[in-house]
Short mmCIF file of C-alpha atoms in Angstrom, two decimals:
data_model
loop_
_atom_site.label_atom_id
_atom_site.label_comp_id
_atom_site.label_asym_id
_atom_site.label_seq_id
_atom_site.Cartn_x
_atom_site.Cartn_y
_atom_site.Cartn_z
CA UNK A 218 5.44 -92.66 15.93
CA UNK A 219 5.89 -88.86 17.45
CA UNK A 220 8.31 -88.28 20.44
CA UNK A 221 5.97 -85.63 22.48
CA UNK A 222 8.98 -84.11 25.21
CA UNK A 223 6.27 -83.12 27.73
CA UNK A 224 9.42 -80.97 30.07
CA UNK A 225 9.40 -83.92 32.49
CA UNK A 226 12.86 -84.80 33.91
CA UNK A 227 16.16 -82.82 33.18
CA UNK A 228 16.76 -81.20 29.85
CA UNK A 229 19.23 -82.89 27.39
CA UNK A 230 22.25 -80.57 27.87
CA UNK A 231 21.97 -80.77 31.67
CA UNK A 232 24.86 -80.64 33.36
CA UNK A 233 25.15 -80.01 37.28
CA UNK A 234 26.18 -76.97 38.77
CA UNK A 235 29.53 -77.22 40.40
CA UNK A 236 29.11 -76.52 44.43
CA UNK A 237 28.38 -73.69 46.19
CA UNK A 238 26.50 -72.23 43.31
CA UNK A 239 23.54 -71.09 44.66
CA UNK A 240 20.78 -69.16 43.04
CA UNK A 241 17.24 -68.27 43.97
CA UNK A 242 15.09 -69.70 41.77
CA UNK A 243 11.38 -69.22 42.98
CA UNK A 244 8.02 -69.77 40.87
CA UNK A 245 7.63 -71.00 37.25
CA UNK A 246 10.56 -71.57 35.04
CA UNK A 247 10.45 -72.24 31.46
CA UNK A 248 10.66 -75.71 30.33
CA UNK A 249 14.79 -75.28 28.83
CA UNK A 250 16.23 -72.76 31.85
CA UNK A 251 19.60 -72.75 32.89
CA UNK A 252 19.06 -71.55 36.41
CA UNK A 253 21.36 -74.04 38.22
CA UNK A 254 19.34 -76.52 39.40
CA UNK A 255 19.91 -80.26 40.65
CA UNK A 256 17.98 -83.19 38.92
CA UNK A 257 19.81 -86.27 39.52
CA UNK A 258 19.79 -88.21 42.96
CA UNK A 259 23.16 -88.30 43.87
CA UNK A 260 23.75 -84.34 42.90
CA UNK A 261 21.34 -83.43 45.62
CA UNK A 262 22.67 -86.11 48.38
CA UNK A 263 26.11 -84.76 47.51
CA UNK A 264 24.50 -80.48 48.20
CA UNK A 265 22.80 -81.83 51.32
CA UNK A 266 25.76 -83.47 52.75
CA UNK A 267 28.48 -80.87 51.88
CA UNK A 268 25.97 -78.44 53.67
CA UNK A 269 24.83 -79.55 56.33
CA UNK A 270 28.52 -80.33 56.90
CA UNK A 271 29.64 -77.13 56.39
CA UNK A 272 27.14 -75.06 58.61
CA UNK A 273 27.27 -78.33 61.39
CA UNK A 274 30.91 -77.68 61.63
CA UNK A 275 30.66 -73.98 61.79
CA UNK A 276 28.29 -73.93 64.31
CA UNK A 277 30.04 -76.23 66.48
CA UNK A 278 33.25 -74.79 66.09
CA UNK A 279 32.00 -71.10 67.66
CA UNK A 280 30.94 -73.33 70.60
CA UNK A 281 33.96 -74.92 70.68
CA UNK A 282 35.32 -71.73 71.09
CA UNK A 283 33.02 -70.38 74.00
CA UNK A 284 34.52 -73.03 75.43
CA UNK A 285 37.84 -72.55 74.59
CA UNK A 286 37.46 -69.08 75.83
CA UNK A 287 35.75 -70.03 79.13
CA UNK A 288 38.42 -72.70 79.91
CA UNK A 289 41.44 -70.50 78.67
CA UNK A 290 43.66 -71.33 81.44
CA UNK A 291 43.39 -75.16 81.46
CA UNK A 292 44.39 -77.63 78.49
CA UNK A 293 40.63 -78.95 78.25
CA UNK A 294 39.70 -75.57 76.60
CA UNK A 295 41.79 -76.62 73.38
CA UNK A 296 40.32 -80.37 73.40
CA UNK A 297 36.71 -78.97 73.78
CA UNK A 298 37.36 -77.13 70.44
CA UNK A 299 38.68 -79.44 68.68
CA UNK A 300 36.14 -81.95 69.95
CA UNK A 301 33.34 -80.05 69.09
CA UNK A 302 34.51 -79.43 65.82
CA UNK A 303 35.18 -83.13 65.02
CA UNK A 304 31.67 -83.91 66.34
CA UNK A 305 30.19 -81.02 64.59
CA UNK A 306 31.71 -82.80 61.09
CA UNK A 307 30.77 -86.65 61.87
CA UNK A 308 26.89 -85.42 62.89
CA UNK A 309 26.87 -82.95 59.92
CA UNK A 310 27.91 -85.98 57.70
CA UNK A 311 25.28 -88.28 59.69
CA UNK A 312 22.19 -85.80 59.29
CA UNK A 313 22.92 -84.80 56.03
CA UNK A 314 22.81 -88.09 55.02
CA UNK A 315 19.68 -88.89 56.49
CA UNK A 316 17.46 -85.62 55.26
CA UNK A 317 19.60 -86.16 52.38
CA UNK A 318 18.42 -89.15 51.52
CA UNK A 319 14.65 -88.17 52.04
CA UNK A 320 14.68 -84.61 49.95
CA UNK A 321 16.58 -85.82 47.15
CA UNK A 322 14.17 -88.99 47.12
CA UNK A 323 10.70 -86.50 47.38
CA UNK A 324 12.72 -84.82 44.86
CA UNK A 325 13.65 -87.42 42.44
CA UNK A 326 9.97 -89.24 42.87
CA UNK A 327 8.23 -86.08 41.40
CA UNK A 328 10.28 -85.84 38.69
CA UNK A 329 10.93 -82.51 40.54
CA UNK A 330 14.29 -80.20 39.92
CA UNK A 331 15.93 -78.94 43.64
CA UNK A 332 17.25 -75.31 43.60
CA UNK A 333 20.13 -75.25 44.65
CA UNK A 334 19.16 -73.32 47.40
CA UNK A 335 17.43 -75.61 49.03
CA UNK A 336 20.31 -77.73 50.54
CA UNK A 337 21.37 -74.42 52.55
CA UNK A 338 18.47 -74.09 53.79
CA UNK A 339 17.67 -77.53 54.89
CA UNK A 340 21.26 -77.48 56.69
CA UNK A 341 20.59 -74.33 58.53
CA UNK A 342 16.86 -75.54 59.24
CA UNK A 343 18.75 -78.95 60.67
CA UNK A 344 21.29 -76.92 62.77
CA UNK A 345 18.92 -74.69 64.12
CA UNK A 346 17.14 -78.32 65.49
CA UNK A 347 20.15 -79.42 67.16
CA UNK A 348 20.56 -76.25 68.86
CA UNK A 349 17.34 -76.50 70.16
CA UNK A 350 17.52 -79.97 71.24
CA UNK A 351 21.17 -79.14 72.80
CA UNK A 352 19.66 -77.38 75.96
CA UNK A 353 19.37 -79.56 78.84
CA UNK A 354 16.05 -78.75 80.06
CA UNK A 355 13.33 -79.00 77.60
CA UNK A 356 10.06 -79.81 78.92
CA UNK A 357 6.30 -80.04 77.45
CA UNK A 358 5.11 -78.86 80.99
CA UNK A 359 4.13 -75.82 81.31
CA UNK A 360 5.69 -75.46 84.97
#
């Protein structure tokens, strides 16, 4: 009996990258590249997660410092930024989990590799959503 490798699934000498290594991998690769790439399930939860944490708790910490720069004279100005940056970290951890979950399983299904890239991305993308959604008055109505 022949073994056909048909270049489905990662390579034999994978190994994942270690994080932050990001590279911009775009259109066809050959079959044995060694663009750093993620393969296995839990490589890509762990990307999305570390992410999304990391841009969640940078983005909430600048707000918490509007605010600690708004309320400079009182002590509420110092528990809004650490606040802020606590919640920034437990929803980061929370939503990256989620879409984490969902990529890496689209991912894994297709017998697909993830850039490593894309986890960036996907955290900005969800940050940008929660600062949408943070505005008080968001309305369908046109009025």
């Amino acid at each position: 009996m022949v073994n056909f490798d048909i270049g489905v699934g990662p390579p034999a000498t994978y190994i994942p990258p270690s994080w932050p290594s990001l590279a911009w991998v775009a259109g066809p690769q050959p079959i044995f590249s060694t663009a750093p790439v993620l393969w296995y399930r839990e490589d890509m939860l762990f990307f999305i997660m570390l992410w999304t944490i990391v841009v969640f708790f940078a983005v909430f910490t600048i707000a918490g410092l509007v605010a600690l720069l708004m309320f400079h004279r009182h002590r509420a100005g110092l528990f809004l930024l650490i606040g802020f940056a606590v919640y920034g970290v437990s929803i980061g951890a929370a939503s990256g989990a989620i879409v984490g979950a969902m990529l890496s399983s689209f991912y894994v299904t297709g017998f697909l590799s993830m850039p490593t890239w894309v986890p960036l991305a996907w955290a900005i993308i969800q940050a940008g959503i929660a600062a949408i959604f943070s505005f008080s008055k968001i309305s369908m109505n046109a009025a």
